[in-house]
Amino acid sequence: MIYSVVKKQKGDLPDQKETQCELEDWSSSLQVPFDRIAKQLNAIDHISFRSVCKTWRSSSAKRAKIPFVVSSKLSDANYIRDISILDLFTKEIIPLRTAVSTITSDLFSRDCVYLGGSFGWIALAVEKPKERIILLNLAIHSRPS
Amino acid sequence: MVGVKKKMVTLVSSDGVEFVVEKRVAEQSLFIKNALNEGGVEEKVMIPIPKVTSDTLSSVLEYCEKHASATEFQENEIEEWDKEYIEKADLDLLYYLLQASYSMSIMGLMELGAKKVASLIRGKSPQEIRELFNIKNDFTPEQEEEIRREMQWNYE
């Protein structure tokens, strides 16, 4: 043990424990390095991070780089089962199926064909129940505001 | 080091508890290192640490103590230790550790805490994040609309 408590006394300041019985409010403080936290997050988590509250939103600017498709997983019938994008900020490959599961799990369970991608847009074609084209937008958050 | 008396400094937490630590341990904090350099004298050994309570400071010093001796360990041993150290911190302590590492300029601890928080955020929706961290949605209707557009992924 290198350190030791020599003298315990109540200071003039109130004991934090007594005044704070609730969980700390993570949005209230500017004394927390939120930008460091944001840096660790990929493109998709970063959007969620910035959508939590004003403090978090202002702590980290919109990212300017557009992620692009690097691979797609196909079924035997060449229907799309997953699409992965490269996050240029974190240098991480993100499978969309797990990253935005609320949208993609439904999409990729359908008979979906990959048409192409450009500037952060991904075009998919669906045959059933009716023929139509779906555009996945990965770039909207990278437009200058 | 043999035969040399270890240089000690005393850190005082915001609730008035004094911690006597080795100078090299305290100097893991750039804030303290600078304070000691500016003082320039060995006599200046009482350093108040504002806004950091004794509970938090005790945990911070545990980190500093380990990292002051980092050269004695393999790199992966330190990594393993860091992992266990941050794993056992609950959300409140994590919050205090981030605040303390920020104000005391302890970069390693700040990165460690930030990584831990990021790992808790990953894969969650904004509302799930708010619930976990006890955060109120304080956006204006205009901002809400902007966010809604950002979160919208598909167009049919």
XYZ file of C-alpha atoms in Angstrom:
301
model
C 0.000 0.000 0.000
C 1.631 3.176 -1.160
C -0.961 5.631 -0.015
C -2.719 5.875 3.299
C -5.474 7.945 4.752
C -3.942 9.999 7.492
C -6.723 12.123 8.792
C -10.411 11.858 8.221
C -12.436 14.937 8.858
C -15.576 16.483 7.543
C -14.744 19.448 5.370
C -16.850 22.513 4.785
C -18.315 20.951 1.702
C -21.332 18.717 2.102
C -20.705 15.013 1.717
C -21.595 14.119 -1.855
C -23.101 10.839 -0.809
C -25.661 12.444 1.453
C -26.884 14.962 -1.062
C -26.954 12.653 -4.061
C -29.165 9.682 -3.576
C -30.154 9.391 -7.216
C -28.061 8.230 -10.105
C -25.784 10.929 -11.495
C -27.255 12.934 -14.340
C -24.894 12.276 -17.208
C -26.220 15.218 -19.217
C -25.697 17.917 -16.633
C -21.953 18.144 -16.470
C -19.462 19.778 -18.745
C -16.729 18.288 -16.579
C -16.930 14.930 -18.307
C -14.893 14.448 -21.493
C -17.820 13.469 -23.715
C -15.762 14.060 -26.870
C -13.442 11.232 -25.807
C -16.408 8.926 -25.484
C -17.775 9.951 -28.885
C -14.416 9.244 -30.529
C -14.763 5.577 -29.655
C -18.052 5.180 -31.494
C -18.655 4.090 -35.060
C -20.794 6.038 -37.549
C -24.060 4.479 -36.438
C -23.494 4.622 -32.680
C -22.239 8.182 -33.130
C -25.614 9.239 -34.536
C -27.329 7.675 -31.517
C -24.860 9.391 -29.194
C -25.654 12.787 -30.708
C -29.383 12.111 -30.404
C -29.383 11.650 -26.620
C -29.436 15.225 -25.291
C -28.198 18.749 -25.957
C -24.985 18.380 -23.963
C -23.952 15.220 -25.760
C -24.956 16.623 -29.141
C -22.860 19.734 -28.709
C -19.883 17.748 -27.406
C -19.163 16.062 -30.718
C -19.597 17.495 -34.212
C -21.252 15.692 -37.090
C -18.868 13.474 -38.925
C -18.082 14.531 -42.449
C -17.088 11.239 -43.940
C -19.444 9.027 -45.837
C -19.274 5.328 -45.125
C -19.434 3.052 -48.151
C -20.352 -0.508 -48.857
C -17.498 -2.963 -48.755
C -19.261 -6.265 -48.843
C -22.587 -7.938 -48.993
C -23.666 -11.391 -47.999
C -25.909 -13.237 -50.389
C -28.216 -16.186 -50.055
C -28.155 -19.116 -52.487
C -30.691 -17.306 -54.630
C -28.510 -14.189 -54.643
C -30.796 -12.333 -52.303
C -29.106 -10.018 -49.893
C -28.689 -11.234 -46.331
C -26.446 -8.499 -44.995
C -24.516 -5.440 -46.078
C -21.364 -4.190 -44.442
C -20.084 -0.664 -44.607
C -16.627 0.692 -43.929
C -16.537 3.388 -41.298
C -13.728 5.711 -42.335
C -13.587 7.343 -38.903
C -13.098 4.256 -36.762
C -11.648 2.140 -39.620
C -14.177 -0.466 -38.712
C -16.354 -2.663 -40.877
C -19.947 -2.493 -39.664
C -22.471 -5.173 -40.589
C -25.757 -3.311 -40.911
C -27.811 -6.291 -39.885
C -26.658 -5.981 -36.295
C -25.967 -2.245 -36.257
C -29.403 -1.034 -37.310
C -31.352 -4.191 -36.687
C -34.731 -2.483 -36.345
C -34.710 -1.638 -40.033
C -32.494 -4.231 -41.602
C -33.705 -7.421 -39.944
C -37.045 -6.928 -41.667
C -35.407 -5.859 -44.913
C -32.873 -8.645 -45.164
C -35.414 -11.294 -44.332
C -37.236 -10.340 -47.505
C -36.105 -11.268 -50.988
C -33.954 -8.276 -51.549
C -31.481 -7.611 -54.366
C -28.577 -5.211 -54.204
C -28.659 -2.741 -57.074
C -25.784 -0.465 -56.174
C -24.486 2.221 -53.881
C -23.216 5.727 -54.272
C -22.420 8.643 -51.976
C -23.719 6.837 -48.961
C -26.925 5.661 -50.604
C -27.639 2.003 -51.077
C -30.264 0.925 -53.583
C -32.081 -2.337 -53.024
C -34.850 -3.926 -55.039
C -37.668 -5.943 -53.521
C -40.023 -8.120 -55.553
C -42.590 -9.067 -52.950
C -45.238 -8.204 -51.956
C -44.954 -5.608 -54.709
C -41.993 -4.624 -56.841
C -40.205 -1.574 -55.565
C -36.860 -0.001 -54.875
C -35.660 0.798 -51.396
C -32.998 3.368 -50.770
C -30.954 3.055 -47.601
C -29.471 6.353 -46.677
C -26.153 6.231 -44.855
C -25.083 9.712 -45.802
C -27.745 12.057 -44.511
C -25.878 12.703 -41.298
C -22.778 13.687 -43.220
C -24.453 16.482 -45.158
C -23.407 19.903 -43.984
C -26.134 21.337 -41.789
C 15.947 4.182 -4.928
C 17.789 2.193 -2.263
C 18.464 4.268 0.795
C 16.675 7.237 -0.636
C 13.698 8.392 1.326
C 10.632 8.294 -0.879
C 9.250 11.704 -1.651
C 5.705 11.973 -0.440
C 2.928 14.434 -1.158
C -0.429 14.895 0.505
C -3.564 15.190 -1.564
C -6.703 16.588 0.028
C -10.069 15.514 -1.339
C -13.029 17.880 -1.587
C -14.530 16.378 1.584
C -11.319 17.015 3.495
C -9.696 13.578 3.588
C -5.917 13.587 3.270
C -4.118 10.974 1.198
C -0.367 10.631 1.592
C 1.110 9.193 -1.562
C 4.465 8.818 -3.230
C 5.311 11.754 -5.473
C 5.718 9.470 -8.493
C 2.214 8.103 -7.930
C 0.679 11.560 -7.645
C 2.539 12.682 -10.763
C 0.474 10.348 -12.901
C -1.779 13.396 -12.779
C -0.398 16.162 -14.990
C -2.361 18.637 -12.892
C -0.410 17.593 -9.805
C 2.876 17.281 -11.685
C 2.540 20.860 -12.897
C 1.492 22.062 -9.462
C 4.611 20.470 -7.958
C 6.883 21.918 -10.649
C 5.467 25.381 -10.253
C 5.986 25.183 -6.517
C 9.545 24.100 -7.186
C 10.100 23.175 -3.562
C 9.788 19.941 -1.657
C 7.893 21.725 1.081
C 4.875 22.192 -1.106
C 3.302 18.877 -0.306
C -0.334 19.696 0.479
C -2.366 19.693 -2.700
C -6.116 20.252 -2.616
C -8.037 18.317 -5.260
C -11.224 20.296 -5.833
C -14.471 18.536 -6.766
C -13.040 15.073 -6.168
C -14.415 13.270 -3.123
C -12.437 10.837 -0.980
C -14.209 7.778 -2.411
C -13.341 8.816 -5.963
C -9.823 9.941 -5.098
C -9.138 6.617 -3.431
C -10.089 4.828 -6.640
C -8.133 7.287 -8.787
C -5.029 6.717 -6.652
C -5.409 2.972 -7.008
C -5.079 3.521 -10.755
C -2.165 5.946 -10.373
C -0.334 3.567 -8.059
C -0.540 0.744 -10.583
C 0.492 2.900 -13.495
C 3.369 4.522 -11.635
C 4.814 1.000 -11.446
C 3.829 0.100 -15.002
C 7.418 -0.669 -16.022
C 7.498 -3.571 -13.553
C 4.730 -5.348 -15.436
C 4.212 -6.831 -18.863
C 2.047 -4.707 -21.099
C -0.726 -7.284 -21.198
C -0.690 -7.513 -17.397
C -1.440 -3.786 -17.206
C -4.159 -4.130 -19.837
C -5.705 -6.959 -17.881
C -5.513 -4.934 -14.679
C -7.102 -1.908 -16.365
C -9.917 -4.078 -17.634
C -10.696 -5.463 -14.204
C -10.325 -2.049 -12.583
C -12.860 -0.324 -14.854
C -15.151 -3.349 -14.945
C -15.828 -3.156 -11.215
C -16.732 0.552 -11.320
C -20.485 1.172 -11.246
C -22.057 3.942 -13.334
C -21.741 6.595 -10.633
C -18.102 5.822 -9.964
C -17.449 5.777 -13.697
C -18.949 9.265 -13.895
C -16.780 10.505 -11.013
C -13.680 8.847 -12.455
C -14.231 10.586 -15.783
C -14.718 13.936 -14.046
C -11.678 13.403 -11.834
C -9.379 12.179 -14.622
C -10.471 15.169 -16.698
C -9.873 17.760 -14.006
C -6.667 16.083 -12.757
C -5.374 15.433 -16.295
C -4.828 11.699 -16.029
C -4.989 10.789 -19.700
C -4.814 7.024 -19.372
C -7.662 6.880 -16.893
C -9.718 9.256 -19.002
C -9.294 7.033 -22.068
C -10.087 3.943 -20.030
C -13.289 5.480 -18.672
C -14.320 6.830 -22.070
C -13.841 3.400 -23.655
C -15.954 1.809 -20.956
C -18.781 4.320 -21.454
C -18.575 3.854 -25.238
C -18.932 0.106 -24.776
C -22.145 0.740 -22.825
C -23.514 2.954 -25.607
C -22.763 0.620 -28.514
C -25.783 -0.828 -30.291
C -28.293 1.087 -28.166
C -30.990 3.478 -29.324
C -30.941 7.063 -27.987
C -33.842 6.247 -25.664
C -32.071 3.154 -24.299
C -28.977 5.278 -23.701
C -31.055 7.920 -21.873
C -32.590 5.285 -19.627
C -29.233 3.735 -18.791
C -27.533 7.030 -17.953
C -30.547 8.808 -16.422
C -30.625 11.525 -19.058
C -33.632 13.682 -19.912
C -34.483 14.361 -23.523
C -34.071 18.150 -23.610
C -34.210 18.779 -27.365
C -36.383 21.479 -28.887
C -39.035 20.381 -31.436
C -36.772 21.712 -34.212
C -33.854 19.602 -33.016
C -36.160 16.611 -32.649
C -37.092 16.964 -36.290
C -33.442 17.193 -37.335
C -32.641 14.083 -35.301
C -35.606 12.229 -36.732
C -34.224 12.867 -40.216
C -30.768 11.690 -39.197
C -32.151 8.495 -37.746
C -34.287 7.758 -40.764
C -32.534 5.171 -42.818
C -34.758 3.915 -45.543
C -36.999 5.309 -48.219
C -39.362 3.113 -50.152
